[in-house]
Every structure is written in structure tokens, then in C-alpha cells.
Short mmCIF file of C-alpha atoms in Angstrom, two decimals:
data_model
loop_
_atom_site.label_atom_id
_atom_site.label_comp_id
_atom_site.label_asym_id
_atom_site.label_seq_id
_atom_site.Cartn_x
_atom_site.Cartn_y
_atom_site.Cartn_z
CA UNK A 1 -0.22 4.14 3.13
CA UNK A 2 1.35 5.65 -0.48
CA UNK A 3 -1.85 5.83 -3.06
CA UNK A 4 -1.48 4.00 -6.33
CA UNK A 5 0.02 5.84 -9.13
CA UNK A 6 1.27 5.01 -12.81
CA UNK A 7 4.54 4.70 -11.45
CA UNK A 8 3.39 2.61 -8.59
CA UNK A 9 -0.02 0.50 -9.78
CA UNK A 10 -0.33 -1.61 -7.10
CA UNK A 11 0.85 0.96 -4.36
CA UNK A 12 4.65 0.57 -2.55
CA UNK A 13 4.34 -1.95 0.06
CA UNK A 14 2.57 -4.87 -0.51
CA UNK A 15 2.91 -8.31 1.61
CA UNK A 16 2.42 -11.85 0.01
CA UNK A 17 0.19 -12.70 2.88
CA UNK A 18 0.07 -16.36 4.45
CA UNK A 19 -3.56 -18.28 4.66
CA UNK A 20 -4.31 -18.77 8.09
CA UNK A 21 -5.68 -22.47 8.71
CA UNK A 22 -6.84 -24.05 11.60
CA UNK A 23 -5.50 -27.37 13.25
CA UNK A 24 -7.63 -29.18 10.72
CA UNK A 25 -6.19 -27.57 7.85
CA UNK A 26 -9.27 -25.85 6.81
CA UNK A 27 -8.70 -22.27 5.53
CA UNK A 28 -9.78 -19.79 8.41
CA UNK A 29 -11.46 -16.79 6.66
CA UNK A 30 -11.86 -14.90 9.55
CA UNK A 31 -8.66 -15.06 10.74
CA UNK A 32 -7.65 -13.89 7.01
CA UNK A 33 -9.97 -10.97 7.16
CA UNK A 34 -8.39 -10.08 10.84
CA UNK A 35 -4.61 -10.49 9.36
CA UNK A 36 -5.26 -8.29 6.22
CA UNK A 37 -7.22 -5.71 8.34
CA UNK A 38 -4.21 -5.59 10.63
CA UNK A 39 -1.83 -5.37 7.75
CA UNK A 40 -3.73 -2.49 5.73
CA UNK A 41 -4.02 -0.65 9.24
CA UNK A 42 -0.10 -0.99 9.57
CA UNK A 43 1.59 0.45 6.55
CA UNK A 44 0.29 -1.58 3.54
CA UNK A 45 -1.41 -0.46 0.43
CA UNK A 46 -1.85 -3.72 -0.93
CA UNK A 47 -1.95 -7.70 -0.25
CA UNK A 48 -1.07 -10.30 -2.37
CA UNK A 49 -3.29 -13.28 -1.77
CA UNK A 50 -2.76 -17.04 -3.15
CA UNK A 51 0.93 -16.71 -3.79
CA UNK A 52 3.88 -19.21 -2.43
CA UNK A 53 3.77 -17.57 0.92
CA UNK A 54 -0.13 -18.10 0.78
CA UNK A 55 0.38 -21.79 -0.01
CA UNK A 56 -1.35 -21.74 -3.03
CA UNK A 57 -0.09 -25.24 -4.21
CA UNK A 58 -2.27 -26.54 -1.71
CA UNK A 59 -5.43 -24.61 -1.67
CA UNK A 60 -8.08 -25.23 -3.98
CA UNK A 61 -10.13 -23.05 -6.28
CA UNK A 62 -13.10 -22.33 -4.03
CA UNK A 63 -11.00 -21.61 -1.11
CA UNK A 64 -8.83 -19.21 -3.01
CA UNK A 65 -11.81 -17.45 -4.39
CA UNK A 66 -13.57 -17.31 -0.98
CA UNK A 67 -10.01 -15.89 0.28
CA UNK A 68 -10.26 -13.17 -2.17
CA UNK A 69 -13.80 -12.35 -1.52
CA UNK A 70 -13.16 -11.88 2.20
CA UNK A 71 -10.34 -9.75 2.10
CA UNK A 72 -11.75 -7.71 -0.76
CA UNK A 73 -14.70 -6.93 1.07
CA UNK A 74 -12.69 -6.31 4.26
CA UNK A 75 -9.87 -4.02 2.94
CA UNK A 76 -10.74 -3.60 -0.61
CA UNK A 77 -11.48 -0.11 -0.23
CA UNK A 78 -8.31 0.97 1.41
CA UNK A 79 -5.76 -1.28 -0.57
CA UNK A 80 -4.94 -3.09 -3.79
CA UNK A 81 -5.79 -6.82 -3.71
CA UNK A 82 -3.49 -8.78 -5.96
CA UNK A 83 -4.46 -12.41 -6.55
CA UNK A 84 -1.87 -15.16 -8.07
CA UNK A 85 -2.38 -16.74 -10.82
CA UNK A 86 0.48 -19.06 -11.08
CA UNK A 87 0.59 -22.67 -12.63
CA UNK A 88 2.51 -24.47 -15.07
CA UNK A 89 -0.88 -25.54 -16.60
CA UNK A 90 -1.95 -22.57 -18.95
CA UNK A 91 -5.32 -23.25 -18.45
CA UNK A 92 -5.49 -23.54 -15.05
CA UNK A 93 -3.69 -20.48 -14.60
CA UNK A 94 -6.36 -19.01 -17.19
CA UNK A 95 -9.21 -20.60 -14.60
CA UNK A 96 -7.58 -18.98 -11.77
CA UNK A 97 -7.33 -15.79 -13.17
CA UNK A 98 -10.90 -15.69 -14.19
CA UNK A 99 -12.00 -16.67 -10.73
CA UNK A 100 -10.11 -13.91 -9.01
CA UNK A 101 -11.54 -11.18 -11.51
CA UNK A 102 -14.81 -12.85 -10.41
CA UNK A 103 -14.18 -12.67 -6.67
CA UNK A 104 -13.29 -8.54 -6.77
CA UNK A 105 -9.39 -8.87 -6.82
CA UNK A 106 -7.54 -5.75 -8.53
CA UNK A 107 -4.88 -7.45 -10.12
CA UNK A 108 -3.18 -10.84 -10.72
CA UNK A 109 0.48 -12.02 -9.92
CA UNK A 110 1.43 -14.44 -12.79
CA UNK A 111 4.56 -16.06 -12.31
CA UNK A 112 6.69 -18.21 -15.17
CA UNK A 113 5.55 -21.68 -15.47
CA UNK A 114 7.43 -23.97 -12.92
CA UNK A 115 8.68 -27.13 -13.10
CA UNK A 116 7.81 -28.03 -16.88
CA UNK A 117 10.84 -25.29 -17.89
CA UNK A 118 9.17 -24.16 -21.16
CA UNK A 119 11.00 -22.06 -23.78
CA UNK A 120 10.93 -18.29 -23.66
CA UNK A 121 7.98 -18.36 -26.46
CA UNK A 122 6.22 -20.81 -24.15
CA UNK A 123 6.42 -18.18 -21.65
CA UNK A 124 5.09 -15.36 -23.48
CA UNK A 125 2.12 -17.59 -24.78
CA UNK A 126 1.55 -18.51 -21.10
CA UNK A 127 1.53 -14.98 -19.70
CA UNK A 128 -0.37 -13.50 -22.91
CA UNK A 129 -3.07 -15.86 -22.36
CA UNK A 130 -3.43 -15.03 -18.64
CA UNK A 131 -3.28 -11.59 -19.32
CA UNK A 132 -5.99 -11.89 -22.06
CA UNK A 133 -8.32 -13.68 -19.84
CA UNK A 134 -9.38 -10.70 -17.61
CA UNK A 135 -9.53 -6.86 -17.58
CA UNK A 136 -7.20 -6.94 -14.55
CA UNK A 137 -3.60 -5.57 -14.64
CA UNK A 138 -0.95 -7.75 -14.19
CA UNK A 139 2.30 -8.16 -12.54
CA UNK A 140 4.75 -10.71 -13.59
CA UNK A 141 6.94 -12.89 -11.13
CA UNK A 142 10.43 -13.81 -12.15
CA UNK A 143 11.51 -16.32 -9.20
CA UNK A 144 13.94 -18.62 -10.97
CA UNK A 145 14.96 -20.11 -7.35
CA UNK A 146 11.44 -21.54 -7.43
CA UNK A 147 10.44 -22.00 -11.19
CA UNK A 148 13.61 -22.85 -12.79
CA UNK A 149 13.11 -20.44 -15.58
CA UNK A 150 13.48 -16.45 -15.92
CA UNK A 151 12.13 -14.38 -18.12
CA UNK A 152 14.75 -13.26 -20.78
CA UNK A 153 15.15 -9.69 -21.84
CA UNK A 154 13.27 -10.37 -25.28
CA UNK A 155 10.37 -11.98 -23.24
CA UNK A 156 10.15 -9.26 -20.97
CA UNK A 157 10.17 -6.75 -24.11
CA UNK A 158 7.38 -8.72 -25.60
CA UNK A 159 4.98 -9.14 -22.46
CA UNK A 160 5.56 -5.10 -21.74
CA UNK A 161 3.72 -4.64 -24.99
CA UNK A 162 0.74 -6.02 -23.67
CA UNK A 163 -1.62 -3.31 -22.23
CA UNK A 164 -2.28 -5.11 -19.08
CA UNK A 165 1.24 -6.15 -17.88
CA UNK A 166 2.09 -3.27 -15.81
CA UNK A 167 4.39 -4.46 -13.08
CA UNK A 168 7.21 -7.14 -12.33
CA UNK A 169 7.92 -8.64 -8.94
CA UNK A 170 11.64 -9.44 -9.21
CA UNK A 171 13.16 -11.96 -6.95
CA UNK A 172 16.19 -13.10 -9.09
CA UNK A 173 18.36 -11.06 -7.10
CA UNK A 174 20.12 -9.18 -10.11
CA UNK A 175 20.03 -5.42 -9.33
CA UNK A 176 21.84 -4.61 -12.68
CA UNK A 177 19.60 -6.47 -15.07
CA UNK A 178 16.54 -5.07 -13.00
CA UNK A 179 17.37 -1.55 -13.63
CA UNK A 180 18.26 -1.90 -17.11
CA UNK A 181 14.74 -3.68 -17.63
CA UNK A 182 12.73 -1.28 -15.88
CA UNK A 183 14.17 1.30 -17.66
CA UNK A 184 13.79 -0.47 -21.11
CA UNK A 185 10.23 -1.60 -20.99
CA UNK A 186 8.77 1.01 -18.58
CA UNK A 187 7.13 -1.96 -16.33
CA UNK A 188 7.03 -0.92 -12.44
CA UNK A 189 9.41 -2.87 -10.51
CA UNK A 190 8.75 -4.36 -7.40
CA UNK A 191 11.51 -5.98 -5.09
CA UNK A 192 10.80 -9.79 -4.37
CA UNK A 193 13.60 -9.77 -1.94
CA UNK A 194 13.27 -8.09 1.79
CA UNK A 195 16.79 -8.05 2.00
CA UNK A 196 17.27 -6.26 -1.33
CA UNK A 197 14.84 -3.81 -0.97
CA UNK A 198 16.89 -0.69 -0.24
CA UNK A 199 19.14 -1.21 -3.15
CA UNK A 200 16.05 -1.98 -5.26
CA UNK A 201 14.74 1.41 -4.49
CA UNK A 202 18.32 2.88 -5.26
CA UNK A 203 17.75 1.15 -8.77
CA UNK A 204 14.21 3.00 -9.29
CA UNK A 205 11.83 0.08 -7.89
CA UNK A 206 8.41 1.22 -7.46
CA UNK A 207 8.08 -0.80 -4.01
CA UNK A 208 8.23 -4.31 -2.66
CA UNK A 209 6.36 -7.61 -2.49
CA UNK A 210 7.48 -8.77 0.96
CA UNK A 211 7.29 -11.59 3.77
CA UNK A 212 8.54 -9.49 6.82
CA UNK A 213 5.83 -6.97 5.88
CA UNK A 214 3.61 -9.52 8.04
CA UNK A 215 5.69 -7.66 11.16
CA UNK A 216 7.19 -4.52 9.80
CA UNK A 217 4.78 -2.76 7.74
CA UNK A 218 5.15 0.47 8.90
CA UNK A 219 8.64 0.30 8.92
CA UNK A 220 8.88 -0.94 4.89
CA UNK A 221 6.22 2.20 4.37
CA UNK A 222 8.52 4.81 6.60
CA UNK A 223 11.84 3.30 4.25
CA UNK A 224 9.80 4.16 1.39
CA UNK A 225 9.01 7.07 2.13
CA UNK A 226 12.36 8.49 3.67
CA UNK A 227 13.85 7.35 0.21
CA UNK A 228 11.27 9.16 -1.66
CA UNK A 229 12.12 12.26 0.47
CA UNK A 230 15.91 11.74 -0.36
CA UNK A 231 16.77 11.10 3.19
CA UNK A 232 18.76 7.92 2.45
CA UNK A 233 20.53 7.72 5.67
CA UNK A 234 16.92 7.45 7.37
CA UNK A 235 15.97 4.72 5.08
CA UNK A 236 19.07 2.51 6.10
CA UNK A 237 18.77 3.38 9.63
CA UNK A 238 15.16 1.99 9.54
CA UNK A 239 16.32 -0.88 7.04
CA UNK A 240 19.05 -2.28 9.28
CA UNK A 241 16.64 -2.16 12.26
CA UNK A 242 14.52 -4.59 10.88
CA UNK A 243 17.13 -6.86 9.69
CA UNK A 244 16.83 -9.54 12.07
CA UNK A 245 13.45 -9.85 11.40
CA UNK A 246 14.02 -10.09 7.84
CA UNK A 247 16.53 -12.87 8.44
CA UNK A 248 14.13 -14.66 10.87
CA UNK A 249 11.49 -14.47 8.33
CA UNK A 250 13.63 -15.27 4.92
CA UNK A 251 16.77 -17.12 6.36
CA UNK A 252 16.16 -20.35 5.93
CA UNK A 253 13.98 -20.10 2.84
CA UNK A 254 10.60 -21.49 4.55
CA UNK A 255 8.84 -17.95 3.97
CA UNK A 256 5.38 -19.38 4.51
CA UNK A 257 6.49 -21.32 7.58
CA UNK A 258 8.34 -18.56 9.22
CA UNK A 259 6.02 -16.24 8.48
CA UNK A 260 3.01 -18.09 10.18
CA UNK A 261 5.55 -18.78 12.95
CA UNK A 262 5.76 -15.00 13.39
CA UNK A 263 2.29 -13.78 13.05
CA UNK A 264 0.77 -16.83 15.22
CA UNK A 265 3.78 -15.86 17.82
CA UNK A 266 1.95 -11.99 17.98
CA UNK A 267 -1.22 -13.12 18.13
CA UNK A 268 -2.11 -12.45 14.72
CA UNK A 269 -3.82 -15.52 13.63
CA UNK A 270 -4.60 -18.37 16.25
CA UNK A 271 -2.68 -21.51 14.51
CA UNK A 272 0.56 -21.72 12.63
CA UNK A 273 -0.65 -24.73 10.99
CA UNK A 274 0.32 -25.41 7.37
CA UNK A 275 -0.67 -28.11 4.89
CA UNK A 276 1.63 -30.63 3.60
CA UNK A 277 4.39 -30.72 2.38
CA UNK A 278 5.05 -27.71 4.37
CA UNK A 279 5.03 -28.62 8.16
CA UNK A 280 4.48 -26.02 10.77
CA UNK A 281 7.77 -24.49 12.23
CA UNK A 282 8.78 -26.72 15.52
CA UNK A 283 9.08 -24.99 18.92
CA UNK A 284 12.57 -24.09 18.78
CA UNK A 285 12.47 -22.42 15.01
CA UNK A 286 9.53 -20.35 16.62
CA UNK A 287 12.09 -19.70 19.60
CA UNK A 288 14.40 -18.22 16.50
CA UNK A 289 11.80 -16.04 14.66
CA UNK A 290 10.82 -14.38 18.19
CA UNK A 291 14.30 -13.66 18.58
CA UNK A 292 14.29 -11.95 15.40
CA UNK A 293 11.51 -10.34 16.22
CA UNK A 294 12.92 -9.15 19.57
CA UNK A 295 16.10 -8.06 18.08
CA UNK A 296 14.09 -5.66 15.73
CA UNK A 297 12.12 -4.35 18.45
CA UNK A 298 8.77 -6.00 16.89
CA UNK A 299 8.01 -8.59 19.56
CA UNK A 300 4.45 -7.82 20.63
CA UNK A 301 4.30 -4.27 19.23
CA UNK A 302 2.33 -4.97 16.45
CA UNK A 303 -0.07 -7.04 18.09
CA UNK A 304 -1.27 -4.15 20.77
#
């Protein structure tokens, strides 16, 4: 694990954790604690809860709070716990942020408002309202493929001036703009794409908020350490070794589905159930995920 610093306010290796559920659809807190503990034992210095991969659109306020409390109690002394506070309803996002703070989260992940596609002024006001609502540091989340709204450069400049906005999770795929924005704003930049982690590191990123980290936390930590040490050949070697797992967990764009299939296959959670409109991976897709894990040398290793 790499300790949090001013340049890495949430550490370096974080995973957007799935929310385990029983076959009846109820959130399985015991499984969530076990998974969170496993991840922190295997290379993570942070976790993101209640994000899209955690099925935040279909979990309810009490469930989100209970999940944060349980995970903080289990690993909060060893890892940063960042909670999603994303909504296209600003008042709802504020309530989510307040609830996360009360539950013990260390930070907030705030996505640009989705579906409504507000103006850039609306984005600034939305994020400012959330950031003002608690004392927690904020990681912005730019994922225009899901939200339809990208943070404009002037918007980033305005938000970076807020004392509590300290980082960005970037899932735009735009490395050039990311390097420019990170240098200009001083925000800690985190890759939001597993496949782009190495190029993001080369462009000055602080770390990653990952999906493949569910199964490859030690490898992501080793990539980070090798890059920090200037051993870029070693970083590339490790990165290429886990490429089949990256493809398996991200290739179809259903990260929550594939990630649950992966950790279920490794025996880390007891069920691969998801709430509608997501559905659990069918057997043939589970086998494809397993094939990716086998090709990356990860099948059965982490569950041991």
C-alpha cells in the first residue's frame, strides 16, 4: 500500500467496489465487509463505495449509509473510504454527501449531473453545493460516456479553487487534456479507465479508481511502485500481464456485472445477483470472465 499524501490525497490504488447482494436482492453487509477487507489486504489503499459499479442508482439511502459504516468499521484505519454522492438532483446529492460524512466516509466522489445535461454554470453550482455541505475532500468524476456532460476547462478551474475539491477521476479517455488540466489546476488526477492506467501515470496521474482492482490489486500496486521508481519496463510488463483481466471486466461496458462475476468466481462473494435493470452475467459470460482471469494468471490466486 502507498500512504496518502498531498499529491495522492486518497492513496494510489482504489477500486470502485461492487455492492454484494443476496439472491433476494438484499445488500449483504457481511459479504461487503469481507470483500473490502480482502481488497485492502491485497494492494489497495482506498475504496470507492456507492459508485456506478456499486449499483448506486438502485441502492437506497439507508443501504448506502449502512454500507459505508460497515466498511469504515472494518478497514477505515487502513484505507481511505470514498463515497459516491452522485445525482442529477442537487439536493439529493447534498443529502447523500451529508449521509456519507455522518457514516464516516473519508471523501466524496461527485459526478457531473447526468441525463439532465445542465450548463457548465449548473455543473459548477451543483458541485459547489455538494462540496459546501460537508468537510470532506471531494474527488470529481468526469465520465461523459455515462453523463452526457463533460467538465469544461473553465469549470475545472472554478471548481479547483474550492478548498475541498482536491482530485479528479478521469474517464474521458483524453490523456492530453488530462495532463493539461492536472498541471493547470493542481488537482490530483486519477485514471478512471483500467486500460489507460499506464499512460495516465506517464501523464502525471496520482493513481487509479479501478474495476480490475477487484482481482488485480497487488498488480496495480506493483505497477504504481515500479513507475514511481522509474522502472517503466517493469511497469509495462506487469500491466500487459493483467490485460486479459482488464478486457474481461471492462470489454462489454457492463463493469458491475463483470466485476461481480469475477469476484463470485473467485469465491469472494456468495452471489452474483444484481438489481434490475442490471442482470447477473449468464453462464457463458461468467466463463468468458474466468477465461480472462486464467489468461492473466489470476484465477484462484486471490481467493487463496
